[in-house]
CSV table of C-alpha atoms and ligand atoms in Angstrom, one decimal:
chain,number,residue,atom,x,y,z
A,1,UNK,CA,19.4,36.0,-52.0
A,2,UNK,CA,21.5,34.4,-54.7
A,3,UNK,CA,24.9,33.5,-53.1
A,4,UNK,CA,28.0,31.9,-54.4
A,5,UNK,CA,30.1,29.7,-52.1
A,6,UNK,CA,33.4,28.2,-53.0
A,7,UNK,CA,35.5,26.0,-50.5
A,8,UNK,CA,33.2,23.4,-48.9
A,9,UNK,CA,35.9,22.0,-46.5
A,10,UNK,CA,35.9,21.6,-42.7
A,11,UNK,CA,34.7,25.2,-42.2
A,12,UNK,CA,33.1,26.1,-45.5
A,13,UNK,CA,30.7,23.1,-45.7
A,14,UNK,CA,28.8,23.9,-42.4
A,15,UNK,CA,28.9,27.6,-43.2
A,16,UNK,CA,27.3,27.1,-46.6
A,17,UNK,CA,24.7,24.7,-45.1
A,18,UNK,CA,23.8,27.4,-42.6
A,19,UNK,CA,23.1,29.8,-45.5
A,20,UNK,CA,21.0,27.2,-47.3
A,21,UNK,CA,19.1,26.4,-44.1
A,22,UNK,CA,18.4,30.2,-43.7
A,23,UNK,CA,16.6,30.0,-47.1
A,24,UNK,CA,19.3,31.4,-49.5
A,25,UNK,CA,20.0,30.1,-53.0
A,26,UNK,CA,23.5,28.8,-53.1
A,27,UNK,CA,25.6,28.4,-56.3
A,28,UNK,CA,28.9,26.4,-55.9
A,29,UNK,CA,31.8,24.9,-57.7
A,30,UNK,CA,34.6,22.6,-56.5
A,31,UNK,CA,37.6,20.9,-58.1
A,32,UNK,CA,36.4,17.6,-56.6
A,33,UNK,CA,32.9,16.3,-56.7
A,34,UNK,CA,33.2,14.8,-53.2
A,35,UNK,CA,33.8,18.2,-51.7
A,36,UNK,CA,30.6,19.9,-53.1
A,37,UNK,CA,28.3,16.9,-53.0
A,38,UNK,CA,27.0,17.6,-49.4
A,39,UNK,CA,26.0,21.1,-50.6
A,40,UNK,CA,24.3,19.7,-53.8
A,41,UNK,CA,22.4,17.2,-51.7
A,42,UNK,CA,21.2,20.1,-49.5
A,43,UNK,CA,19.9,22.0,-52.5
A,44,UNK,CA,22.8,24.0,-53.8
A,45,UNK,CA,23.2,24.4,-57.6
A,46,UNK,CA,26.6,23.2,-59.0
A,47,UNK,CA,28.4,25.3,-61.7
A,48,UNK,CA,31.2,24.4,-64.1
A,49,UNK,CA,33.7,27.2,-63.0
A,50,UNK,CA,34.0,29.9,-60.4
A,51,UNK,CA,33.2,32.5,-63.1
A,52,UNK,CA,29.8,30.8,-63.6
A,53,UNK,CA,29.2,30.9,-59.9
A,54,UNK,CA,29.9,34.6,-59.8
A,55,UNK,CA,27.6,35.3,-62.8
A,56,UNK,CA,24.7,33.7,-60.9
A,57,UNK,CA,25.2,35.5,-57.6
A,58,UNK,CA,25.0,38.9,-55.9
A,59,UNK,CA,27.5,38.0,-53.2
A,60,UNK,CA,30.2,35.2,-53.4
A,61,UNK,CA,32.0,33.7,-50.5
A,62,UNK,CA,35.3,32.0,-50.6
A,63,UNK,CA,36.5,29.7,-47.8
A,64,UNK,CA,39.6,28.0,-49.4
A,65,UNK,CA,42.9,27.0,-47.8
A,66,UNK,CA,45.6,29.6,-48.4
A,67,UNK,CA,46.5,32.9,-50.2
A,68,UNK,CA,47.4,31.1,-53.5
A,69,UNK,CA,44.1,29.3,-53.5
A,70,UNK,CA,42.2,32.6,-53.0
A,71,UNK,CA,44.1,34.2,-55.8
A,72,UNK,CA,43.4,31.2,-58.1
A,73,UNK,CA,39.7,31.1,-57.3
A,74,UNK,CA,39.2,34.8,-57.5
A,75,UNK,CA,41.6,36.0,-60.2
A,76,UNK,CA,42.6,32.8,-62.0
A,77,UNK,CA,41.8,31.9,-65.6
A,78,UNK,CA,38.2,30.8,-64.8
A,79,UNK,CA,38.1,32.8,-61.6
A,80,UNK,CA,35.2,34.6,-60.0
A,81,UNK,CA,36.3,37.9,-61.4
A,82,UNK,CA,35.6,36.8,-65.0
A,83,UNK,CA,31.9,36.3,-64.2
A,84,UNK,CA,31.2,38.8,-61.5
A,85,UNK,CA,28.6,41.4,-62.2
A,86,UNK,CA,29.6,45.1,-61.6
A,87,UNK,CA,28.3,46.0,-58.1
A,88,UNK,CA,28.5,42.5,-56.8
A,89,UNK,CA,30.6,41.6,-53.8
A,90,UNK,CA,33.3,38.9,-53.2
A,91,UNK,CA,33.9,38.0,-49.5
A,92,UNK,CA,37.0,36.1,-48.7
A,93,UNK,CA,36.6,34.3,-45.4
A,94,UNK,CA,39.8,32.2,-45.7
A,95,UNK,CA,42.8,33.2,-43.7
A,96,UNK,CA,45.2,34.7,-46.2
A,97,UNK,CA,47.9,37.4,-46.4
A,98,UNK,CA,46.8,41.0,-45.8
A,99,UNK,CA,49.0,42.3,-48.6
A,100,UNK,CA,47.5,39.8,-51.1
A,101,UNK,CA,44.0,40.8,-50.0
A,102,UNK,CA,44.7,44.5,-50.7
A,103,UNK,CA,46.0,43.6,-54.1
A,104,UNK,CA,43.0,41.4,-54.9
A,105,UNK,CA,40.6,44.2,-53.8
A,106,UNK,CA,42.4,46.6,-56.1
A,107,UNK,CA,42.1,44.2,-59.1
A,108,UNK,CA,38.4,43.7,-58.4
A,109,UNK,CA,37.7,47.4,-58.0
A,110,UNK,CA,38.9,47.9,-61.6
A,111,UNK,CA,35.9,45.9,-62.7
A,112,UNK,CA,33.6,47.6,-60.1
A,113,UNK,CA,33.4,44.5,-58.0
A,114,UNK,CA,33.6,45.0,-54.3
A,115,UNK,CA,35.6,42.9,-51.8
A,116,UNK,CA,35.6,42.2,-48.1
A,117,UNK,CA,38.2,40.2,-46.2
A,118,UNK,CA,36.3,38.4,-43.4
A,119,UNK,CA,38.4,35.7,-41.8
A,120,UNK,CA,36.9,33.8,-38.9
A,121,UNK,CA,37.8,32.3,-35.5
A,122,UNK,CA,35.7,29.7,-33.7
A,123,UNK,CA,36.7,26.5,-35.5
A,124,UNK,CA,34.5,23.7,-36.8
A,125,UNK,CA,32.1,23.9,-33.9
A,126,UNK,CA,31.6,27.7,-34.4
A,127,UNK,CA,31.1,27.1,-38.2
A,128,UNK,CA,28.4,24.4,-37.5
A,129,UNK,CA,26.6,26.4,-34.8
A,130,UNK,CA,26.8,29.7,-36.6
A,131,UNK,CA,28.7,31.3,-33.7
A,132,UNK,CA,31.9,32.3,-35.5
A,133,UNK,CA,33.8,35.4,-34.6
A,134,UNK,CA,34.1,37.3,-37.9
A,135,UNK,CA,36.7,40.1,-38.4
A,136,UNK,CA,35.9,42.2,-41.4
A,137,UNK,CA,38.0,44.6,-43.6
A,138,UNK,CA,36.7,46.7,-46.4
A,139,UNK,CA,34.3,49.6,-47.0
A,140,UNK,CA,31.7,50.3,-44.3
A,141,UNK,CA,28.7,50.4,-46.7
A,142,UNK,CA,29.7,47.1,-48.3
A,143,UNK,CA,30.1,45.6,-44.8
A,144,UNK,CA,26.5,46.7,-44.0
A,145,UNK,CA,25.2,45.0,-47.2
A,146,UNK,CA,26.8,41.6,-46.2
A,147,UNK,CA,26.1,41.9,-42.4
A,148,UNK,CA,22.8,40.0,-42.5
A,149,UNK,CA,24.6,37.1,-44.0
A,150,UNK,CA,27.5,37.3,-41.5
A,151,UNK,CA,24.8,37.2,-38.8
A,152,UNK,CA,23.8,33.7,-40.0
A,153,UNK,CA,27.4,32.5,-39.9
A,154,UNK,CA,28.6,34.2,-36.7
A,155,UNK,CA,27.9,36.0,-33.4
A,156,UNK,CA,30.7,38.4,-32.9
A,157,UNK,CA,31.0,40.4,-36.1
A,158,UNK,CA,33.3,43.4,-36.1
A,159,UNK,CA,34.2,45.7,-38.9
A,160,UNK,CA,37.8,46.4,-38.0
A,161,UNK,CA,38.9,48.7,-40.9
A,162,UNK,CA,39.8,49.0,-44.5
A,163,UNK,CA,40.9,46.2,-47.0
A,164,UNK,CA,43.3,43.8,-45.3
A,165,UNK,CA,42.5,44.9,-41.7
A,166,UNK,CA,40.4,41.7,-41.2
A,167,UNK,CA,43.4,39.6,-42.2
A,168,UNK,CA,45.6,41.6,-39.9
A,169,UNK,CA,43.2,41.0,-37.0
A,170,UNK,CA,43.1,37.3,-37.8
A,171,UNK,CA,47.0,37.3,-37.7
A,172,UNK,CA,46.7,38.9,-34.2
A,173,UNK,CA,44.2,36.2,-33.3
A,174,UNK,CA,46.6,33.5,-34.4
A,175,UNK,CA,49.4,35.0,-32.2
A,176,UNK,CA,47.2,34.7,-29.1
A,177,UNK,CA,45.9,31.2,-30.1
A,178,UNK,CA,49.3,29.7,-30.8
A,179,UNK,CA,51.0,31.1,-27.7
A,180,UNK,CA,48.1,29.9,-25.6
A,181,UNK,CA,48.2,26.5,-27.2
A,182,UNK,CA,51.9,26.3,-26.5
A,183,UNK,CA,51.3,27.4,-22.9
A,184,UNK,CA,48.6,24.7,-22.3
A,185,UNK,CA,51.0,22.0,-23.8
A,186,UNK,CA,53.8,23.2,-21.5
A,187,UNK,CA,51.6,23.2,-18.4
A,188,UNK,CA,50.5,19.6,-19.2
A,189,UNK,CA,54.2,18.6,-19.6
A,190,UNK,CA,55.2,20.3,-16.4
A,191,UNK,CA,52.4,18.6,-14.4
A,192,UNK,CA,53.3,15.2,-15.9
A,193,UNK,CA,57.0,15.6,-15.1
A,194,UNK,CA,56.1,16.4,-11.5
A,195,UNK,CA,53.9,13.3,-11.2
A,196,UNK,CA,50.8,15.4,-11.0
A,197,UNK,CA,47.7,14.3,-12.9
A,198,UNK,CA,47.5,16.8,-15.9
A,199,UNK,CA,43.7,16.2,-16.1
A,200,UNK,CA,43.4,17.5,-12.5
A,201,UNK,CA,45.7,20.4,-13.3
A,202,UNK,CA,43.5,21.4,-16.2
A,203,UNK,CA,40.4,21.1,-14.0
A,204,UNK,CA,41.9,23.4,-11.4
A,205,UNK,CA,43.1,26.0,-14.0
A,206,UNK,CA,39.7,26.1,-15.6
A,207,UNK,CA,38.3,27.9,-12.6
A,208,UNK,CA,40.8,30.8,-12.7
A,209,UNK,CA,42.4,33.4,-14.9
A,210,UNK,CA,44.3,30.7,-16.8
A,211,UNK,CA,41.1,29.4,-18.3
A,212,UNK,CA,40.4,29.7,-22.0
A,213,UNK,CA,38.7,28.0,-24.8
A,214,UNK,CA,42.1,26.6,-25.8
A,215,UNK,CA,42.6,25.1,-22.3
A,216,UNK,CA,39.1,23.6,-22.5
A,217,UNK,CA,39.0,22.3,-26.1
A,218,UNK,CA,42.7,21.8,-27.1
A,219,UNK,CA,43.8,20.9,-23.6
A,220,UNK,CA,41.3,18.0,-23.6
A,221,UNK,CA,42.5,16.9,-27.0
A,222,UNK,CA,46.1,16.9,-25.8
A,223,UNK,CA,45.2,14.9,-22.7
A,224,UNK,CA,43.3,12.3,-24.8
A,225,UNK,CA,45.9,12.4,-27.5
A,226,UNK,CA,43.0,12.9,-29.9
A,227,UNK,CA,44.6,14.7,-32.8
A,228,UNK,CA,41.9,14.3,-35.4
A,229,UNK,CA,41.5,17.7,-37.2
A,230,UNK,CA,39.8,20.3,-36.4
A,231,UNK,CA,42.2,22.9,-37.4
A,232,UNK,CA,45.0,21.2,-39.3
A,233,UNK,CA,48.7,21.7,-38.4
A,234,UNK,CA,49.3,22.6,-42.1
A,235,UNK,CA,46.8,25.4,-41.9
A,236,UNK,CA,48.3,26.6,-38.6
A,237,UNK,CA,51.7,26.5,-40.2
A,238,UNK,CA,50.4,28.6,-43.1
A,239,UNK,CA,48.9,31.1,-40.7
A,240,UNK,CA,52.1,31.5,-38.7
A,241,UNK,CA,53.9,32.1,-42.0
A,242,UNK,CA,51.4,34.9,-42.6
A,243,UNK,CA,52.0,36.3,-39.1
A,244,UNK,CA,55.8,36.2,-39.3
A,245,UNK,CA,56.0,37.6,-42.9
A,246,UNK,CA,53.7,40.5,-41.8
A,247,UNK,CA,55.7,41.0,-38.6
A,248,UNK,CA,59.0,41.2,-40.6
A,249,UNK,CA,57.4,43.6,-43.2
A,250,UNK,CA,56.3,45.9,-40.3
A,251,UNK,CA,59.4,45.4,-38.1
A,252,UNK,CA,57.3,44.1,-35.3
A,253,UNK,CA,59.4,41.8,-33.1
A,254,UNK,CA,57.3,38.7,-32.1
A,255,UNK,CA,59.7,36.4,-30.2
A,256,UNK,CA,57.0,34.3,-28.7
A,257,UNK,CA,55.2,33.7,-32.0
A,258,UNK,CA,58.6,32.9,-33.6
A,259,UNK,CA,59.3,30.2,-31.1
A,260,UNK,CA,55.8,28.6,-31.5
A,261,UNK,CA,56.3,28.8,-35.3
A,262,UNK,CA,59.4,26.7,-35.0
A,263,UNK,CA,57.4,24.1,-33.0
A,264,UNK,CA,54.7,24.0,-35.7
A,265,UNK,CA,57.4,23.7,-38.4
A,266,UNK,CA,58.8,20.7,-36.6
A,267,UNK,CA,55.4,19.0,-36.8
A,268,UNK,CA,55.4,19.6,-40.6
A,269,UNK,CA,58.8,18.1,-40.9
A,270,UNK,CA,57.6,15.1,-39.0
A,271,UNK,CA,54.9,14.6,-41.6
A,272,UNK,CA,52.1,15.6,-39.2
A,273,UNK,CA,50.4,18.3,-41.3
A,274,UNK,CA,47.0,16.6,-41.4
A,275,UNK,CA,46.7,16.3,-37.6
A,276,UNK,CA,44.9,18.8,-35.4
A,277,UNK,CA,47.0,21.8,-34.4
A,278,UNK,CA,46.8,20.7,-30.7
A,279,UNK,CA,49.4,18.1,-31.8
A,280,UNK,CA,51.9,20.9,-30.8
A,281,UNK,CA,51.9,18.7,-27.6
A,282,UNK,CA,53.7,16.0,-29.7
A,283,UNK,CA,56.4,18.4,-30.7
A,284,UNK,CA,56.9,19.3,-27.0
A,285,UNK,CA,57.0,15.6,-26.0
A,286,UNK,CA,59.7,15.0,-28.7
A,287,UNK,CA,61.8,17.9,-27.2
A,288,UNK,CA,61.3,16.4,-23.8
A,289,UNK,CA,62.5,13.0,-24.7
A,290,UNK,CA,65.7,14.2,-26.4
B,1,NAP,P1,39.9,22.5,-45.6
B,1,NAP,O1,39.1,21.6,-44.8
B,1,NAP,O2,41.2,22.1,-46.1
B,1,NAP,O3,39.0,23.1,-46.8
B,1,NAP,C1,39.4,23.9,-47.8
B,1,NAP,C2,38.5,23.8,-49.0
B,1,NAP,O4,38.9,24.7,-50.0
B,1,NAP,C3,38.5,22.4,-49.6
B,1,NAP,O5,37.2,22.0,-49.8
B,1,NAP,C4,39.3,22.5,-50.9
B,1,NAP,O6,38.8,21.7,-51.9
B,1,NAP,C5,38.9,24.0,-51.2
B,1,NAP,N1,40.0,24.6,-52.0
B,1,NAP,C6,41.3,24.9,-51.6
B,1,NAP,N2,42.0,25.4,-52.6
B,1,NAP,C7,41.2,25.4,-53.6
B,1,NAP,C8,41.4,25.8,-55.0
B,1,NAP,N3,42.5,26.3,-55.4
B,1,NAP,N4,40.3,25.6,-55.8
B,1,NAP,C9,39.2,25.1,-55.4
B,1,NAP,N5,38.9,24.7,-54.1
B,1,NAP,C10,39.9,24.9,-53.3
B,1,NAP,O7,40.2,23.8,-44.7
B,1,NAP,P2,39.3,24.5,-43.6
B,1,NAP,O8,39.8,23.9,-42.3
B,1,NAP,O9,37.9,24.5,-44.0
B,1,NAP,O10,39.9,26.0,-43.6
B,1,NAP,C11,39.5,26.9,-44.6
B,1,NAP,C12,40.0,28.3,-44.3
B,1,NAP,O11,39.6,28.7,-43.0
B,1,NAP,C13,41.6,28.3,-44.2
B,1,NAP,O12,42.1,29.5,-44.7
B,1,NAP,C14,41.8,28.2,-42.7
B,1,NAP,O13,43.0,28.7,-42.3
B,1,NAP,C15,40.6,29.0,-42.1
B,1,NAP,N6,40.2,28.6,-40.8
B,1,NAP,C16,40.1,27.3,-40.4
B,1,NAP,C17,39.6,27.0,-39.1
B,1,NAP,C18,39.5,25.5,-38.7
B,1,NAP,O14,39.3,25.3,-37.5
B,1,NAP,N7,39.5,24.5,-39.5
B,1,NAP,C19,39.3,28.0,-38.2
B,1,NAP,C20,39.4,29.3,-38.6
B,1,NAP,C21,39.9,29.6,-39.9
B,1,NAP,P3,39.3,20.2,-52.1
B,1,NAP,O15,38.3,19.4,-51.2
B,1,NAP,O16,39.2,20.0,-53.5
B,1,NAP,O17,40.7,20.1,-51.5
């Protein structure tokens, strides 16, 4: 199938490569050559604008950073919408605001272009191994058309509702992830303060109900002080902004998420936006040394 793919970053690059390896024809565009080069080397065709990508493809994926980027790449001056053929599908897999997603879907519908919001969980490892969890919002028949491609990218693929529902579920995912990450960091601090080896603490917890992917993967990063991203603090900060804006719009009190948001904001203020989000441990260490 002819597929457009825009956003070959930490997540998008391995995802696009998985589609190429599955035998699909990929058309791409990037604002920097370095970003798209690995896809071109793997056989993708480069185009001059997002609109040209859309004109060549039946289904276009976007995996860019934030809501503004999605709006730019899809609806911008040279955006996908200007080349997309009627009946084609744009699938945004970035994490972006549910309200913006609904607006974009409405704009595209005016041109008879379909949209799905399909954010993911599972990180760089899930993207490389094709084991992402994919939460999809949009029309059921459009979901069915894209499903075979989702099955190349992920393992747990759930159609969760209409436009925007995928992004709402991703926000729910970020609430659980961020509170768990804060919990793991606090457990490490508490063990250390008591003179107990935090590595042994983690090992013990991994056999019980406190176990989680976050304890395994991010817990280890915290212990090793290895904050190479992974999932960047600046993206986590962006996601918590989406969570808190949506919570306020819907009058949903989220005291835990609000607290963790403040911790993540303090990392941004310390100029640590490029680190892995497990650097939330550093924010806690700073609090502890005050
Ligand atoms: P990333 O490494 O920063 O990659 C983003 C890519 O999008 C970059 O290649 C960037 O191009 C491109 N891009 C951004 N804005 C653009 C624009 N306006 N026009 C053209 N290209 C643009 O980010 P990532 O970690 O892959 O994350 C991508 C999305 O997945 C984000 O929404 C993130 O929240 C979500 N996500 C990430 C993870 C994770 O573990 N990393 C997990 C789940 C979900 P340049 O190279 O030119 O900057």
